[in-house]
Structure formats: structure tokens, C-alpha cells
Amino acid sequence: MLTRSSAPIRRPLHAQHRERIARRAWSRIDAALQRPCSYRHPAGRIRRIETHISVIYLAGRFAYKIKKPVDLGFVDFTDVAARQHDCNEEVRLNRRLARGLYLGVVPVVRLGRIFKVDAQGTPVEHAVRMKRFDDRQLFSRLLTRGELGVAQIDRVAERLAAFHRCASTIPPRSTLGTATFLRTQMETVLTSLEREAGTLVPAGVRQWCEREAARLAGHFEARRAGGFVRECHGDLHLDNIVRKGNDAILFDCIEFSDALRWIDVASDLAFPLMDLQAHGSDDLASALLNGWLQRTGDFGTLPALRFYVVYRALVRALVEVLKARGSFAADCLARARDYVACAARMASAQQPYLLLCHGYSGSGKSVASEALANRIGAIRLSSDTERKRQRAFAPPDHHALPAVAYSRKAIDSHYDALLAIARHMLEAGYPVLMDATFLKQRHRASFIELACVYDVPVFLLDFHTSARQLAERVRKRATDPGQSSDANAAVLVRQLANEEPLTPDEAALTVAFDTDVPLGAFQHATYWKPLLIRLHPDGALEHAVHSGTPHWQTSGWDATGCQRVA
């Protein structure tokens, strides 16, 4: 049973008086902006949308957003100068990701008894002017209609990764992003939920949050020192992403609070991840995470990512609980329960595993493993991509590498680097899908040993096709400038001549897949059934796939792979 406080927020009398005066003058402007004659362009029927701190007027081809004269504690807009400053900041900050959408700040001018937008005269208010878009193209609406796919999600991953790489890295206050600050933010949300909604949040979730905040303190400080606390978006849920053609526009960032905007890039990424998961689209969440990691190489995000996802879910739950004070209370409280359920699911025990792709260049393992990773919620680590990443938090360079990069010493060194990344992933509790050839026994052995050290299941996925198909795929791939792989016909010949066959112990861990099939086959659970059965003989894993639950959110793994190696 949800309970919520009905006591008003007590503020000084002078503050309440100032707000009443500001609201009286502002209400006349609000009424004027709902009339088409207040605009200098055809406005048609005005549509008004109200939030906690703003009102948006959809007028013809444009949208105008003004700030409400409210003092909510975390923001004080009772002064007109403060509202104007926030409008300017909103345009400045949102142009980083949605330049074509944010047109500028325009004055609202009083002319006798009427008000005009963007007219000559002394401004009495200011509005953010935006291009109007079709709200049916919001990602939240697309998801509800079943129209949101991997292509749109991958575009968000691309845009977000590029944005995070270029975002400012010097916080305005030294406390932002510190372990103490993050712990306080989490505690504030939990306490607010307890005050507003009683026992909505299970005690186990609160305890998990407190333990994780303490356990990750050193990690938070290291991330901040490493420059990963940046000027981010801060409010990137699905209602703030819109499809425009083949592009995705990310808008309406947090402009009124440094504390909510200067965050670890992992926290920024966690918001859309959480929203997708809370709406039952774990496959799309996996595609977003893998797309972002492939473009940034920021695997250091993973240790605290679940903490941030839980935080984001609890924040959204709190927003819904507060919205329940008005109309549609039942719907708001139902959504709050869904967000809390998402937080509880993410805070539950996680069981990772390790999957090693095995096959020649052109065997189809990269295309197949990408589809598999999204289906089962694994983190896919691409050997070709990481080989071409020149520095941390940088996109891979797709230019061909010199021959020395493929010497025995260089290849061994590369597999050692991949092994270190895989180790960190397993330590963070994530399943790992290694996309590499693994044609040498020494490389396979080091990863199988890693799985045994962490007592997690390990399997080899042997992708194979005909020699003719191998040659044809390599030939086509060599002509694609966007490919990470440098494999050509000569490389394939060397692989065929120098492959080290699987040992009997390795063969016992191997699941074979014929990739001479239509590409669409990789998207179906039936293609992966041999692997799913091996992973979970009791059928729980197959059920998880059909129900859309990533495997790293299920429990009860058998370390079958390690037992067989031992």
C-alpha cells in the first residue's frame, strides 16, 4: 500500500509572498500565450503542456517554453532575471546535441493591454523558441507502438558517445562527482521515496544501495580523477529523444542544476538504459550499451553502471509518485511500481559467464555474435575494434594497420589486453562475449583459465561455413572502408594453414553454428537453442530469452564449463 505525505512544503512568508506576486503577473502572460494573436506567425490552435517548472506552447511550426515563477527548493524562478538566465542556459546547453531544434531566446513584450512574442519593446518575460516536432516520433511513443528498433538505438549510442567524448571535463565545483556527493544523492532519493510512498522501495534495495555506495567509493573517486565526470545531458529518458528521419535528436537536458548535469558519463548512459529495461526492452538496452562501449572503449563504466541504473529508476519512481498528487494518480503510482521493480531487478544477484567465438575471418562470427549479444544481454568485446583503438575513450580508427601489428608478439600482446578487459567485466558481474578468432590454443587456454578462476561457465562458439563462403565474405569485406577487420585473402590462407585444432577438453565446451544461413536467422532464439540448452539445462535460460530478460539478470548458473576443464 502506497502512502504519501500531504503536508505542504513550509517556506518563509516573504518567499511565499514574492512567489504570489510573480505568479499573478505571470498568469496574464500564460493566458496571452494561449491565444494565436500573441504570435507574429500563423499559430493555429495552441496546445499547452505544463511541467513542474515550465510551460510549453505549441504554436504553428514552433514551440515556445517559458519558466514558471516557482521556488521548488532546488530551483528558484520567482525572479524574472533568473528565468531569463535559465532560458539562455537551456539554449546554450541543448544546442550541443540538438542545435537544429533550439532556435534561440525571444522576448515576450507588453504592448498596452496585450502581450506579443518576439516583438519590439521592453521584455516582461522570455521564452525558448524551438522547432516543433511530431511528438509521435518520441522514442517513448515508438517503443509503445513496437516501432523502436536496433537501428534507432544504435544512432543514439553513436550520438551519445560522440557527445560524451567532447563534453567539458572541468566541474564548476570540486564536490561534484565525489563518492560523498553520490552517496548523498542516492540517500536523498531513497528518503524522499520513503516519505512520499511509505514502503514502496523494498528494504533490500535500500541496503543494496548503501552497500554499493560504500563499495564503489574508490571507483567513484578514480573516475572523477580520470576526467569521466563531465557536463552531460542529465535527463536522457525516452521522452527526451525523438526520431527525425534516420537520425535521433537528444533534447531537453538539465540546465538548471550543475549537480544533476555534471555527472559521470556512466550515469548519463544509465538513464536510457534504465528506461528501456523498465519498459521491457532489454534487447534494445543491450544494443545501446554495446554500441556505446564499442564507440568509447570505456569499459571502466561497468563496475558502477548498475548502481547508476538503480539510481535512475528510483528517481523516475519518485517523479511518478510526486505526479500522483494530481490527476491520473493510479497510472502514476503503477509506473512508480514498475520503476521500483526495475531497480530491484538490477540490484539482485548477478551471475556472469564467458563465451568465446571461434572461427576464421569471414566465418560470420562478428555478425552472429552481435545479434547474440543483444538477445542475451552480454557485453560483446570485439578484437578487431579494440586493436584499432589508439587511446582510452576514443573511437576506433578503421584505417588498415601495418603488418607488424599482426606479428606473433603483437597478437599475443593484443590477446593479453583483451584478457585484462574481460577480467574487469567478469569482476563487474557482466557476461562477456569475446569476438575473436581464437585459432591458437594458448589464447583459448588463457581465457578458459580466467573463467575457472572466477568460477563462471565458459563455452566456445564455433562458427563455420564453406571455404567458398569464407573467401567471398573476406573479399567483400576488404572493399568496405568502415570495417574494423584488416583480414584479406592472404590472411585467410595463413589462418587455414596455421590453425591449431581444438583439444578434446575444448571440444567438450564447444557449440557449433553453421553461418551459411540468411542473416535473419541470427535474430531467432531457435538458431541459438544449442547454446541456450548448454548454458541452462533446466530451461530457465531459454525462458529468459523468450521473456526478454537478459541472462545476467537471472540466477542459478551451473559452472559446467569450468568443471569439464578441471
XYZ file of C-alpha atoms in Angstrom:
566
model
C 0.000 0.000 0.000
C 1.420 3.360 -1.041
C 1.239 6.242 1.367
C 2.362 9.793 0.735
C 2.698 12.928 2.762
C 0.111 15.636 2.191
C 1.895 18.260 4.280
C 2.822 21.388 2.289
C 6.427 22.463 1.986
C 6.965 25.205 4.585
C 8.830 28.257 3.294
C 9.396 31.733 4.755
C 6.424 34.081 4.435
C 8.406 36.599 2.362
C 9.289 33.880 -0.155
C 5.632 32.831 -0.418
C 4.612 36.494 -0.883
C 7.239 37.004 -3.620
C 6.013 33.901 -5.418
C 2.351 35.029 -5.231
C 3.231 38.386 -6.785
C 5.279 36.741 -9.532
C 2.512 34.242 -10.270
C -0.124 36.991 -10.559
C 1.828 38.807 -13.281
C 2.912 35.587 -14.935
C -0.640 34.224 -15.171
C -1.583 37.056 -17.533
C 1.341 36.144 -19.789
C 0.338 32.491 -19.607
C -3.193 33.359 -20.737
C -1.876 35.535 -23.589
C 0.411 32.818 -24.964
C -2.597 30.537 -25.341
C -4.065 32.972 -27.909
C -2.874 32.765 -31.562
C -2.856 36.575 -31.903
C 0.102 36.783 -29.483
C 2.456 35.381 -32.125
C 3.893 37.064 -35.216
C 3.368 33.961 -37.350
C 0.401 31.663 -38.050
C -0.097 29.770 -34.807
C -3.301 27.814 -35.332
C -4.766 26.123 -32.305
C -2.386 26.478 -29.353
C -1.549 23.348 -27.381
C -0.330 23.904 -23.809
C 1.913 21.430 -21.945
C 2.836 22.020 -18.309
C 5.636 20.511 -16.223
C 6.877 21.236 -12.704
C 8.987 24.206 -13.767
C 7.921 25.126 -17.311
C 5.022 25.591 -19.698
C 5.353 24.810 -23.413
C 3.064 26.324 -26.055
C 2.884 24.533 -29.390
C 2.073 27.275 -31.880
C 2.148 26.507 -35.587
C 5.603 25.367 -36.689
C 7.228 26.410 -33.417
C 7.219 25.649 -29.709
C 7.751 28.270 -27.002
C 8.850 27.355 -23.499
C 8.668 29.729 -20.521
C 9.666 29.125 -16.915
C 7.073 29.163 -14.149
C 7.686 31.618 -11.275
C 8.143 28.885 -8.674
C 10.564 28.176 -5.859
C 10.928 24.410 -5.531
C 13.973 24.481 -3.308
C 16.324 23.015 -5.896
C 15.458 25.877 -8.240
C 14.123 29.422 -7.651
C 12.457 31.098 -10.646
C 10.472 33.728 -8.761
C 12.722 36.439 -10.210
C 12.318 37.294 -13.913
C 16.092 37.668 -14.341
C 16.588 34.110 -13.090
C 14.050 32.865 -15.621
C 15.795 34.693 -18.447
C 19.172 33.320 -17.413
C 17.788 29.790 -17.388
C 16.313 30.246 -20.874
C 19.724 31.306 -22.174
C 21.368 28.343 -20.484
C 18.788 25.947 -21.894
C 19.521 27.061 -25.438
C 23.286 27.043 -24.948
C 23.400 23.579 -23.441
C 20.840 21.882 -25.667
C 22.477 23.115 -28.836
C 25.281 20.672 -28.055
C 23.002 17.781 -29.016
C 20.030 19.418 -30.785
C 21.323 22.543 -32.494
C 18.690 22.483 -35.226
C 15.882 22.213 -32.694
C 16.765 25.149 -30.422
C 16.368 28.421 -32.314
C 17.098 30.905 -29.533
C 15.562 33.005 -26.760
C 12.856 35.522 -27.690
C 11.251 38.282 -25.578
C 7.630 38.474 -24.520
C 6.725 42.166 -24.738
C 3.766 44.041 -23.263
C 2.068 46.424 -25.689
C -0.681 48.196 -23.810
C -3.083 45.510 -22.627
C -1.734 42.744 -24.806
C 1.436 40.661 -24.926
C 3.392 39.807 -28.063
C 6.094 37.218 -28.581
C 9.305 38.344 -30.298
C 8.151 41.938 -30.710
C 9.942 45.271 -30.246
C 9.714 46.749 -26.769
C 10.687 46.138 -23.165
C 10.575 42.425 -22.322
C 8.459 41.295 -19.386
C 9.294 37.615 -19.901
C 11.487 35.418 -22.099
C 10.786 32.187 -23.939
C 12.912 29.485 -25.517
C 11.935 29.163 -29.162
C 12.179 25.703 -30.715
C 11.238 23.993 -33.931
C 8.129 21.939 -33.375
C 8.459 18.215 -33.996
C 5.984 15.376 -34.357
C 5.608 14.008 -30.831
C 4.537 10.670 -32.313
C 8.236 10.252 -33.125
C 9.327 10.376 -29.482
C 11.199 7.201 -28.559
C 8.688 6.519 -25.781
C 5.846 6.542 -28.322
C 7.806 4.468 -30.839
C 8.509 1.881 -28.155
C 4.836 1.693 -27.186
C 3.868 1.105 -30.824
C 6.605 -1.501 -31.311
C 8.423 0.677 -33.854
C 11.661 1.293 -31.968
C 14.425 -0.870 -33.373
C 18.139 -1.529 -33.079
C 18.975 0.939 -35.867
C 17.476 3.888 -33.950
C 19.084 2.746 -30.699
C 22.468 2.430 -32.388
C 22.143 6.003 -33.637
C 21.568 7.135 -30.038
C 24.674 5.192 -28.982
C 26.678 6.931 -31.717
C 25.402 10.412 -30.862
C 25.817 9.910 -27.124
C 29.351 8.511 -27.405
C 30.479 11.448 -29.566
C 28.840 13.882 -27.146
C 30.489 12.343 -24.088
C 33.919 12.419 -25.713
C 33.629 16.155 -26.400
C 31.840 17.243 -23.206
C 33.535 19.679 -20.814
C 35.677 17.984 -18.180
C 36.294 20.639 -15.502
C 33.410 20.675 -12.971
C 32.464 24.088 -11.561
C 32.594 22.693 -8.007
C 35.105 20.258 -6.550
C 32.416 18.215 -4.790
C 30.582 17.186 -7.964
C 31.048 13.529 -8.794
C 32.739 12.644 -5.499
C 31.802 9.497 -3.598
C 30.305 11.534 -0.765
C 28.201 13.582 -3.163
C 26.883 10.492 -4.972
C 26.056 8.762 -1.709
C 24.128 11.855 -0.593
C 22.203 11.963 -3.884
C 21.152 8.329 -3.519
C 20.204 8.804 0.133
C 18.120 11.876 -0.741
C 16.102 9.943 -3.329
C 15.555 6.969 -1.014
C 14.499 9.183 1.879
C 12.121 11.153 -0.344
C 10.529 7.935 -1.592
C 10.074 6.693 1.968
C 8.454 9.982 2.961
C 6.185 10.135 -0.064
C 5.410 6.469 -0.674
C 5.959 4.541 2.520
C 7.223 1.020 1.833
C 7.247 1.244 -1.957
C 11.007 0.572 -2.032
C 11.901 -2.857 -0.551
C 14.345 -2.776 2.357
C 16.701 -4.996 0.380
C 17.020 -2.375 -2.362
C 17.940 0.338 0.152
C 20.501 -1.960 1.763
C 21.989 -2.808 -1.643
C 22.279 0.899 -2.492
C 24.064 1.635 0.772
C 26.480 -1.294 0.342
C 27.253 -0.398 -3.272
C 27.811 3.276 -2.457
C 30.394 2.253 0.146
C 31.984 -0.453 -2.018
C 32.323 1.823 -5.050
C 33.695 4.868 -3.204
C 37.215 4.361 -4.540
C 35.871 3.725 -8.037
C 33.867 6.968 -7.989
C 36.936 8.950 -6.971
C 39.104 7.275 -9.607
C 36.553 8.022 -12.333
C 36.397 11.649 -11.276
C 40.179 11.952 -11.230
C 40.273 10.325 -14.666
C 38.074 13.010 -16.202
C 34.894 10.964 -16.644
C 32.738 13.408 -14.667
C 31.639 15.707 -17.478
C 28.959 18.213 -18.414
C 26.389 15.686 -19.577
C 22.733 15.731 -20.570
C 21.400 14.641 -17.178
C 17.793 13.775 -18.112
C 18.044 11.365 -21.025
C 14.877 9.292 -20.691
C 12.895 8.129 -23.719
C 10.585 11.169 -23.707
C 13.631 13.343 -24.420
C 14.740 11.522 -27.573
C 12.946 11.990 -30.882
C 13.383 10.316 -34.263
C 13.968 12.603 -37.217
C 14.372 10.649 -40.422
C 17.245 8.264 -39.787
C 18.627 10.432 -37.007
C 17.935 10.611 -33.275
C 17.721 14.021 -31.583
C 18.540 14.218 -27.864
C 16.939 17.293 -26.295
C 15.751 18.944 -23.040
C 18.881 18.437 -20.950
C 19.204 19.595 -17.343
C 20.098 23.282 -17.476
C 19.072 24.468 -14.011
C 21.374 22.310 -11.860
C 25.126 21.764 -12.092
C 24.794 18.848 -9.690
C 22.407 16.964 -11.980
C 24.344 17.758 -15.156
C 27.990 17.350 -14.087
C 27.986 13.588 -13.690
C 29.925 10.514 -14.703
C 29.204 9.632 -18.322
C 28.128 6.236 -16.957
C 25.279 7.924 -15.087
C 24.189 9.702 -18.263
C 24.205 6.430 -20.195
C 22.337 4.679 -17.375
C 19.185 6.764 -17.858
C 18.147 5.497 -21.326
C 19.390 2.018 -20.386
C 17.115 2.023 -17.362
C 14.136 3.402 -19.268
C 14.435 0.686 -21.913
C 14.735 -2.004 -19.252
C 11.822 -0.633 -17.228
C 9.678 -0.838 -20.369
C 10.659 -4.457 -21.038
C 13.079 -3.816 -23.907
C 16.222 -5.413 -22.527
C 17.404 -6.336 -26.023
C 17.420 -2.656 -27.022
C 19.140 -1.744 -23.762
C 21.837 -4.285 -24.571
C 22.197 -2.845 -28.084
C 22.599 0.652 -26.621
C 25.213 -0.444 -24.099
C 27.213 -2.439 -26.646
C 27.010 0.349 -29.223
C 28.227 2.929 -26.728
C 31.050 0.712 -25.416
C 32.227 -0.118 -28.923
C 32.482 3.573 -29.753
C 34.102 4.697 -26.494
C 36.008 1.682 -25.186
C 35.051 2.925 -21.712
C 34.742 -0.482 -20.056
C 35.572 1.253 -16.781
C 31.917 2.312 -16.861
C 30.759 -1.185 -15.938
C 31.616 -1.518 -12.203
C 29.207 1.261 -11.194
C 26.719 1.045 -14.068
C 24.149 -0.991 -12.135
C 24.347 1.498 -9.257
C 23.540 4.328 -11.649
C 20.731 2.349 -13.322
C 19.147 1.703 -9.916
C 19.527 5.386 -9.018
C 17.854 6.447 -12.261
C 14.983 4.013 -11.705
C 14.407 5.339 -8.193
C 14.490 8.943 -9.429
C 11.817 8.175 -12.019
C 9.779 6.368 -9.374
C 9.945 9.472 -7.204
C 8.853 11.684 -10.106
C 5.832 9.450 -10.701
C 4.941 9.440 -7.003
C 5.040 13.249 -6.933
C 2.936 13.428 -10.087
C 0.378 11.175 -8.379
C -0.643 14.155 -6.232
C -2.606 15.413 -9.214
C -4.816 13.688 -11.751
C -4.219 10.158 -13.077
C -2.833 9.156 -9.673
C -3.408 5.424 -10.239
C -1.437 5.446 -13.501
C 1.422 7.368 -11.897
C 1.641 5.006 -8.949
C 1.592 1.994 -11.278
C 4.516 3.439 -13.225
C 6.318 4.150 -9.941
C 5.968 0.463 -9.008
C 7.382 -0.541 -12.408
C 10.451 1.643 -11.894
C 10.996 0.265 -8.398
C 10.658 -3.264 -9.786
C 13.338 -2.402 -12.358
C 15.606 -1.149 -9.554
C 15.010 -4.327 -7.542
C 15.784 -6.499 -10.555
C 19.056 -4.689 -11.209
C 20.026 -4.944 -7.537
C 19.532 -8.708 -7.472
C 22.418 -11.170 -7.579
C 24.117 -11.323 -10.967
C 25.812 -14.369 -12.485
C 28.259 -13.704 -15.352
C 29.645 -16.139 -17.905
C 32.218 -16.203 -20.706
C 31.577 -17.089 -24.340
C 34.474 -17.329 -26.802
C 33.844 -17.055 -30.527
C 35.974 -19.372 -32.637
C 36.333 -19.238 -36.402
C 38.230 -17.965 -39.417
C 37.889 -14.473 -40.819
C 34.714 -14.475 -42.888
C 33.083 -17.203 -40.794
C 30.262 -14.826 -39.820
C 31.139 -14.780 -36.135
C 31.059 -10.963 -35.845
C 27.592 -10.551 -37.351
C 26.245 -13.547 -35.461
C 27.798 -12.576 -32.128
C 26.402 -9.051 -32.382
C 22.889 -10.466 -32.714
C 23.539 -12.935 -29.898
C 24.851 -10.243 -27.535
C 21.682 -8.164 -27.885
C 19.471 -11.214 -27.427
C 21.079 -12.492 -24.237
C 22.340 -9.237 -22.730
C 26.058 -9.994 -22.954
C 28.824 -7.425 -23.397
C 30.445 -8.083 -26.756
C 34.171 -7.403 -26.902
C 35.431 -7.146 -30.479
C 39.074 -7.989 -31.105
C 39.133 -6.040 -34.384
C 37.648 -2.924 -32.780
C 39.900 -2.874 -29.726
C 43.020 -3.483 -31.821
C 42.318 -0.197 -33.613
C 41.543 1.896 -30.545
C 44.614 4.076 -30.173
C 43.808 5.523 -26.739
C 41.251 5.303 -23.969
C 37.835 6.871 -24.557
C 38.492 7.242 -28.274
C 36.686 5.767 -31.275
C 38.472 3.023 -33.213
C 40.483 4.085 -36.249
C 39.296 1.970 -39.175
C 42.417 2.521 -41.276
C 44.458 -0.593 -42.035
C 47.248 -1.328 -39.570
C 50.837 -2.106 -40.642
C 51.936 -5.726 -40.926
C 53.874 -5.508 -37.648
C 50.553 -5.192 -35.805
C 49.871 -8.802 -36.783
C 53.170 -10.343 -35.759
C 53.070 -13.202 -33.245
C 54.301 -10.910 -30.475
C 51.733 -8.208 -31.288
C 48.892 -10.723 -31.473
C 49.843 -12.267 -28.127
C 50.022 -8.817 -26.590
C 46.609 -7.984 -28.012
C 45.030 -11.119 -26.540
C 46.596 -10.216 -23.181
C 44.916 -6.797 -23.378
C 41.575 -8.419 -24.242
C 42.030 -10.800 -21.334
C 42.506 -7.887 -18.939
C 39.313 -6.227 -20.193
C 37.386 -9.487 -19.907
C 38.646 -9.882 -16.334
C 37.290 -6.455 -15.378
C 33.942 -7.289 -16.998
C 33.597 -10.522 -15.055
C 34.592 -8.758 -11.836
C 31.820 -6.235 -12.521
C 29.356 -9.107 -12.857
C 28.675 -8.935 -16.593
C 28.597 -11.794 -19.097
C 31.286 -11.500 -21.763
C 31.068 -12.492 -25.422
C 34.543 -12.446 -26.972
C 34.523 -11.813 -30.737
C 37.956 -13.032 -31.842
C 39.263 -15.885 -33.988
C 40.806 -17.876 -31.088
C 42.629 -20.086 -33.614
C 45.583 -20.644 -31.251
C 45.280 -22.971 -28.281
C 47.330 -20.758 -25.971
C 44.858 -17.905 -26.396
C 41.870 -20.165 -25.749
C 43.554 -21.650 -22.678
C 44.168 -18.271 -21.036
C 40.503 -17.285 -21.305
C 39.213 -20.673 -20.164
C 41.533 -20.407 -17.169
C 40.106 -16.955 -16.444
C 36.584 -18.383 -16.381
C 37.676 -21.088 -13.975
C 39.344 -18.540 -11.684
C 36.041 -16.666 -11.432
C 34.024 -19.902 -11.367
C 31.777 -18.917 -14.256
C 30.529 -21.005 -17.194
C 32.665 -20.893 -20.341
C 31.848 -22.128 -23.826
C 33.440 -21.960 -27.264
C 31.122 -20.932 -30.087
C 32.487 -22.467 -33.267
C 31.226 -20.522 -36.282
C 31.867 -22.250 -39.600
C 30.875 -22.151 -43.246
C 32.240 -23.385 -46.578
C 35.665 -22.342 -47.883
C 33.956 -20.669 -50.823
C 31.818 -18.566 -48.462
C 34.855 -17.643 -46.371
C 36.717 -16.347 -49.415
C 33.702 -14.448 -50.743
C 32.951 -12.756 -47.422
C 36.572 -11.731 -46.911
C 36.712 -10.342 -50.447
C 33.577 -8.242 -49.934
C 34.646 -7.058 -46.507
C 38.026 -5.878 -47.800
C 36.219 -3.335 -50.019
C 34.236 -1.820 -47.105
C 36.133 1.178 -45.636
C 34.026 1.095 -42.458
C 35.167 -2.382 -41.436
C 37.454 -2.842 -38.440
C 38.925 -6.084 -39.746
C 42.052 -5.966 -41.926
C 41.656 -9.603 -42.990
C 42.144 -10.279 -46.696
C 42.607 -13.367 -48.856
C 46.253 -13.774 -47.780
C 45.306 -13.589 -44.091
C 42.613 -16.226 -44.601
C 45.089 -18.559 -46.294
C 47.500 -18.231 -43.350
C 44.679 -18.894 -40.889
C 43.622 -22.043 -42.723
C 47.207 -23.286 -42.787
C 48.150 -22.466 -39.192
C 45.008 -23.097 -37.133
C 45.537 -25.217 -34.023
C 42.654 -27.717 -33.720
C 40.520 -27.825 -30.600
C 41.715 -30.196 -27.910
C 39.332 -32.889 -26.613
C 38.666 -30.814 -23.493
C 37.939 -27.754 -25.636
C 35.706 -29.787 -27.937
C 33.623 -30.701 -24.890
C 32.988 -26.984 -24.327
C 32.165 -26.231 -27.961
C 28.816 -25.379 -29.508
C 28.906 -25.365 -33.316
C 26.974 -22.947 -35.543
C 26.686 -23.091 -39.323
C 26.599 -19.483 -40.563
C 25.669 -20.353 -44.156
C 22.139 -19.161 -43.366
C 20.124 -15.987 -44.050
C 21.128 -13.082 -41.798
C 17.670 -13.071 -40.262
C 18.330 -16.481 -38.710
C 20.666 -14.892 -36.149
C 17.707 -12.952 -34.744
C 15.751 -16.067 -33.751
C 16.133 -17.975 -30.490
C 15.849 -21.292 -32.336
C 19.196 -20.696 -34.040
C 20.869 -20.296 -30.625
C 18.994 -23.134 -28.920
C 22.041 -25.480 -28.724
C 23.895 -22.814 -26.739
C 20.918 -21.985 -24.531
C 20.494 -25.631 -23.598
C 24.164 -25.921 -22.682
C 24.027 -22.793 -20.591
C 20.909 -23.809 -18.694
C 19.929 -27.442 -18.977
C 16.865 -26.787 -16.774
C 15.408 -24.481 -19.433
C 15.436 -21.333 -17.288
C 17.745 -19.529 -19.675
C 15.615 -20.297 -22.710
C 12.629 -18.931 -20.824
C 14.628 -15.789 -20.050
C 15.348 -15.280 -23.742
C 11.692 -15.644 -24.737
C 10.565 -13.330 -21.920
C 13.123 -10.656 -22.860
C 15.207 -10.916 -19.679
C 18.976 -10.658 -20.203
C 20.819 -13.637 -18.816
C 22.920 -11.546 -16.493
C 19.682 -10.765 -14.660
C 18.955 -14.427 -13.966
C 20.446 -16.613 -11.275
C 21.283 -20.235 -10.709
C 24.164 -20.749 -13.125
C 25.937 -24.085 -13.258
C 29.688 -23.709 -13.791
C 29.548 -26.653 -16.195
C 32.281 -25.333 -18.408
C 34.819 -24.976 -15.627
C 34.040 -28.395 -14.232
C 34.748 -30.037 -17.553
C 38.044 -28.214 -17.996
C 39.105 -29.176 -14.493
